[in-house]
XYZ file of C-alpha atoms in Angstrom:
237
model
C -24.794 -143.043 70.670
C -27.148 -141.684 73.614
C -25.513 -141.148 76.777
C -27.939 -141.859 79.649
C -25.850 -138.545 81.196
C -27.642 -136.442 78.192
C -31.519 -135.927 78.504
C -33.012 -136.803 75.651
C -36.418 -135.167 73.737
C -39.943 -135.066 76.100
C -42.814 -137.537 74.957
C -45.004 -137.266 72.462
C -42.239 -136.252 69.547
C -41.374 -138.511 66.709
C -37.849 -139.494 65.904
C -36.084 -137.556 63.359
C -35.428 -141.093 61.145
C -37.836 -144.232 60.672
C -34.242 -146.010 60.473
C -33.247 -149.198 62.814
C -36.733 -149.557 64.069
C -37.315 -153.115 66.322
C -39.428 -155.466 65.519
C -41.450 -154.583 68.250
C -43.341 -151.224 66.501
C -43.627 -153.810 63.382
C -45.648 -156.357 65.838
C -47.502 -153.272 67.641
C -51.259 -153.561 67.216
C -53.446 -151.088 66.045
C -54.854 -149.421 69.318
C -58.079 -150.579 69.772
C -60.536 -148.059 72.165
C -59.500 -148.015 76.330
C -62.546 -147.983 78.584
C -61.704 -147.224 82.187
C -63.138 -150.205 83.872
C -64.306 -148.859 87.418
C -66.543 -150.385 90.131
C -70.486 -150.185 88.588
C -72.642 -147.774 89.769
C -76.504 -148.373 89.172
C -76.799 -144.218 87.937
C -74.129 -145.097 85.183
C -74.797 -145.272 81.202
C -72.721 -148.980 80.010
C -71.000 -146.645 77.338
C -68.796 -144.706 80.386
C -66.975 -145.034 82.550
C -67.234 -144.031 86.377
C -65.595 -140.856 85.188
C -68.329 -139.928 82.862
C -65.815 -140.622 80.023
C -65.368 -143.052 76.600
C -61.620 -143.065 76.311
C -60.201 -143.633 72.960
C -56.440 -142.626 73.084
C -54.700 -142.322 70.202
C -51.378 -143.293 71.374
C -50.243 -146.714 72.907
C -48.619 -145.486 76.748
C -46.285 -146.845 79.295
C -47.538 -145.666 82.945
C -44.277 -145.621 84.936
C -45.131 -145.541 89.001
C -41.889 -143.882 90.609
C -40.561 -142.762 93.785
C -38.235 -144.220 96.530
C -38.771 -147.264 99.070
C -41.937 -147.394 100.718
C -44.031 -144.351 98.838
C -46.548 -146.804 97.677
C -45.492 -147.893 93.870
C -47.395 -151.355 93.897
C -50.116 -150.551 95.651
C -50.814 -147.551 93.133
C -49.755 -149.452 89.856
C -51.975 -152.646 90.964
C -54.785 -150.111 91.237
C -54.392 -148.238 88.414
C -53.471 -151.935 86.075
C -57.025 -153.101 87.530
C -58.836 -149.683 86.589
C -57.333 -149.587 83.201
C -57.101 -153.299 82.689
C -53.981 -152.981 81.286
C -50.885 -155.406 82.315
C -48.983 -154.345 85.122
C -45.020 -154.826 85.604
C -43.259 -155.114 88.872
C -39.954 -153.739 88.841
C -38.526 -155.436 91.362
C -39.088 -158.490 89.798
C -36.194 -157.141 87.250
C -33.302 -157.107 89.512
C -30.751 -159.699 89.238
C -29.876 -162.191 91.802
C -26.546 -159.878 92.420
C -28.578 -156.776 92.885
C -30.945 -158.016 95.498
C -28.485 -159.284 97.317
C -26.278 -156.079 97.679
C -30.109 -154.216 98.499
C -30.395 -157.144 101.071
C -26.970 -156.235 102.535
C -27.812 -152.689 103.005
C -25.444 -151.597 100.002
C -27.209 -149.359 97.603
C -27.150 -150.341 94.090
C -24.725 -148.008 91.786
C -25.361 -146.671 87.946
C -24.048 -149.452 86.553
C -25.921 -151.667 88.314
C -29.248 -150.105 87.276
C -28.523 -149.288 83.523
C -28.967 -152.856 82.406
C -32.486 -153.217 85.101
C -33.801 -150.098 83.177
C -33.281 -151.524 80.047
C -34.971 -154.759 80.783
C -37.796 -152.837 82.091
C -38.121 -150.485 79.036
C -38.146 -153.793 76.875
C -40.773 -156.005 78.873
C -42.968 -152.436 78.663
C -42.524 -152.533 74.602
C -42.836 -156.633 74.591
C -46.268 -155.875 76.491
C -48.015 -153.417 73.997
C -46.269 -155.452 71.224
C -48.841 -158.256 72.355
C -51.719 -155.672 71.513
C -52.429 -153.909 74.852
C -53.270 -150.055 74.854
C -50.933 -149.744 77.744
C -48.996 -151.122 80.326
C -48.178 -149.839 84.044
C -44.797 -150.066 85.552
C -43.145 -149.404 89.027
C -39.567 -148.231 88.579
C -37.811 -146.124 91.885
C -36.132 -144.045 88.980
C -34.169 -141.892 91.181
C -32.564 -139.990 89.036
C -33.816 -137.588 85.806
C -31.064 -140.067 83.648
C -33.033 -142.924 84.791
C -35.622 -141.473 83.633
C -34.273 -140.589 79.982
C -33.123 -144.141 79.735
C -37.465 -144.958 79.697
C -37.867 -142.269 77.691
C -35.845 -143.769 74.233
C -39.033 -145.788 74.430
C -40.767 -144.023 71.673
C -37.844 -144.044 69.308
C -38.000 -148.277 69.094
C -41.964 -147.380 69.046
C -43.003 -144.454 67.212
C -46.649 -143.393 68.534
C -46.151 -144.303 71.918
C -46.120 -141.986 74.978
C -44.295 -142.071 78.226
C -45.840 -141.004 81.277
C -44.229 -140.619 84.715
C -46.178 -140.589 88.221
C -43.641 -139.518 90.913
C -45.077 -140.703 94.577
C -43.718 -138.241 96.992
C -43.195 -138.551 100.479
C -41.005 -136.809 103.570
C -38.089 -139.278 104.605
C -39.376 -140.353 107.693
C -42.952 -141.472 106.530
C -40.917 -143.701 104.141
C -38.996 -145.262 107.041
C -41.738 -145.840 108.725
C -43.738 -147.780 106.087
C -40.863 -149.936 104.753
C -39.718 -150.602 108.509
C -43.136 -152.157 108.970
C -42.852 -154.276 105.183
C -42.543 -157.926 105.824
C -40.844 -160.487 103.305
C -38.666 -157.962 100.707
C -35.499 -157.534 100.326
C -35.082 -153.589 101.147
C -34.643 -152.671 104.044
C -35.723 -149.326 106.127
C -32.163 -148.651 106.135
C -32.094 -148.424 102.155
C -34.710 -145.500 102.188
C -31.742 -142.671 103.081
C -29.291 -144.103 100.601
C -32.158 -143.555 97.887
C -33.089 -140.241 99.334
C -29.594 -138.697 99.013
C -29.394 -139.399 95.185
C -33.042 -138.611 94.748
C -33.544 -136.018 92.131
C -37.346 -135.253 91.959
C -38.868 -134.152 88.880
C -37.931 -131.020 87.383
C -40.705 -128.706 85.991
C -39.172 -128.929 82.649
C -39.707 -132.927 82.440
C -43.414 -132.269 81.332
C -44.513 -136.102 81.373
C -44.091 -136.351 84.847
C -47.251 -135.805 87.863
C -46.229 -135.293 91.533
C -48.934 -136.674 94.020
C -48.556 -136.438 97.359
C -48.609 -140.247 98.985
C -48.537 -139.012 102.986
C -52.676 -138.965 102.484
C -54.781 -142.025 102.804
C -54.267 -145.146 100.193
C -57.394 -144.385 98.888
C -57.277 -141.257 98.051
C -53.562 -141.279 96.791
C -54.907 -144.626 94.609
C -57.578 -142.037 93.392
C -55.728 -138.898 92.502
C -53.374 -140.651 90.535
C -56.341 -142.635 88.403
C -57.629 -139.130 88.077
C -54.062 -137.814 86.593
C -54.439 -141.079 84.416
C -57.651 -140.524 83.075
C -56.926 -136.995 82.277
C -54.085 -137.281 79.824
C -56.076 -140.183 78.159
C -59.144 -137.814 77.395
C -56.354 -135.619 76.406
C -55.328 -138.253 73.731
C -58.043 -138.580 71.270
């Protein structure tokens, strides 16, 4: 049985058995080419895209948008969804009623109150390319390398698909700041330290994860991480 406590293999490796696979690889759809749909410019050729590139990946791939409260996870995953036209999944939309209302309270969620919200994501992820897109984006805070692993036993219901992690970071106080100023959701300013102190960033060893720096401007934080995007898709042909 996997133990979310136990990291489990990096992307892009098989699983050792075919066994117990979900109906959702046997409903995947053969990937079909991704074009990187960009605003036009006039001095572009129609075959590609405002990168210069025709992006045929070879893998299906599940974009996960991560980082604590306030680093920017929507407004980066809408932006890279639109660019990719891919569907985009908002995470917070996952949470039961019981969760949001703790977050509302000020009382930070525990383990077991995220295991089953990771799982739902994972699956909504797989139900999306299951429906015959190339990819799918996601914003997940995953806080913690074993929420991260518990994303990453993607592959093994989907054999061929690749996991990709974009980590937003942040210093604590620019966080405060921006979710002190949110209007209308449920988290608070005074969640962003609770998530902090259990943060565990990326480790160099967890090789499917990118680190941008979100204290820039939106735009150019919206840009570097379309740029980390594109990359590992010319990567996968």
């Amino acid at each position: 049985m996997l133990s979310y406590d136990t990291p489990v293999s990096m992307n892009g490796q098989s699983p050792t058995s075919t066994t117990n696979i979900t109906a959702t690889r046997q409903a995947m759809a053969p990937n079909t080419p991704l074009k990187v749909s960009m605003p036009a410019d006039k001095n572009m050729n129609s075959n590609t895209t405002a990168f210069g590139l025709d992006v045929h990946p070879a893998h299906h791939h599940i974009w996960l948008v991560t980082g604590p409260a306030g680093c920017g996870k929507t407004t980066v995953a809408t932006h890279l969804a639109k660019a990719l036209g891919i569907p985009y999944v908002e995470g917070d939309e996952f949470h039961t009623a019981e969760s949001i209302t703790k977050m509302s309270l000020g009382q930070p969620l525990t383990d077991e109150d995220r295991w089953d919200w990771l799982t739902r994501l994972r699956e909504e992820a797989l139900k999306q390319l299951a429906l015959g897109h190339d990819g799918v984006v996601v914003t997940c805070s995953a806080l913690k390398r074993k929420y991260r692993d518990v994303i990453r036993v993607a592959p093994y219901f989907s054999p061929g698909l690749q996991v990709h992690f974009i980590y937003l970071d942040a210093p604590e106080e620019v966080l405060q700041q921006r979710v002190a100023k949110r209007q209308g959701h449920y988290m608070g300013a005074g969640m962003v330290h609770s998530q902090i102190a259990i943060l565990q960033p990326p480790m160099r060893d967890e090789v499917d994860c990118v680190t941008i720096d979100v204290s820039r401007s939106g735009d150019e934080v919206c840009m570097d991480a379309l740029n980390q995007v594109v990359t590992k898709l010319a990567e996968d042909q």
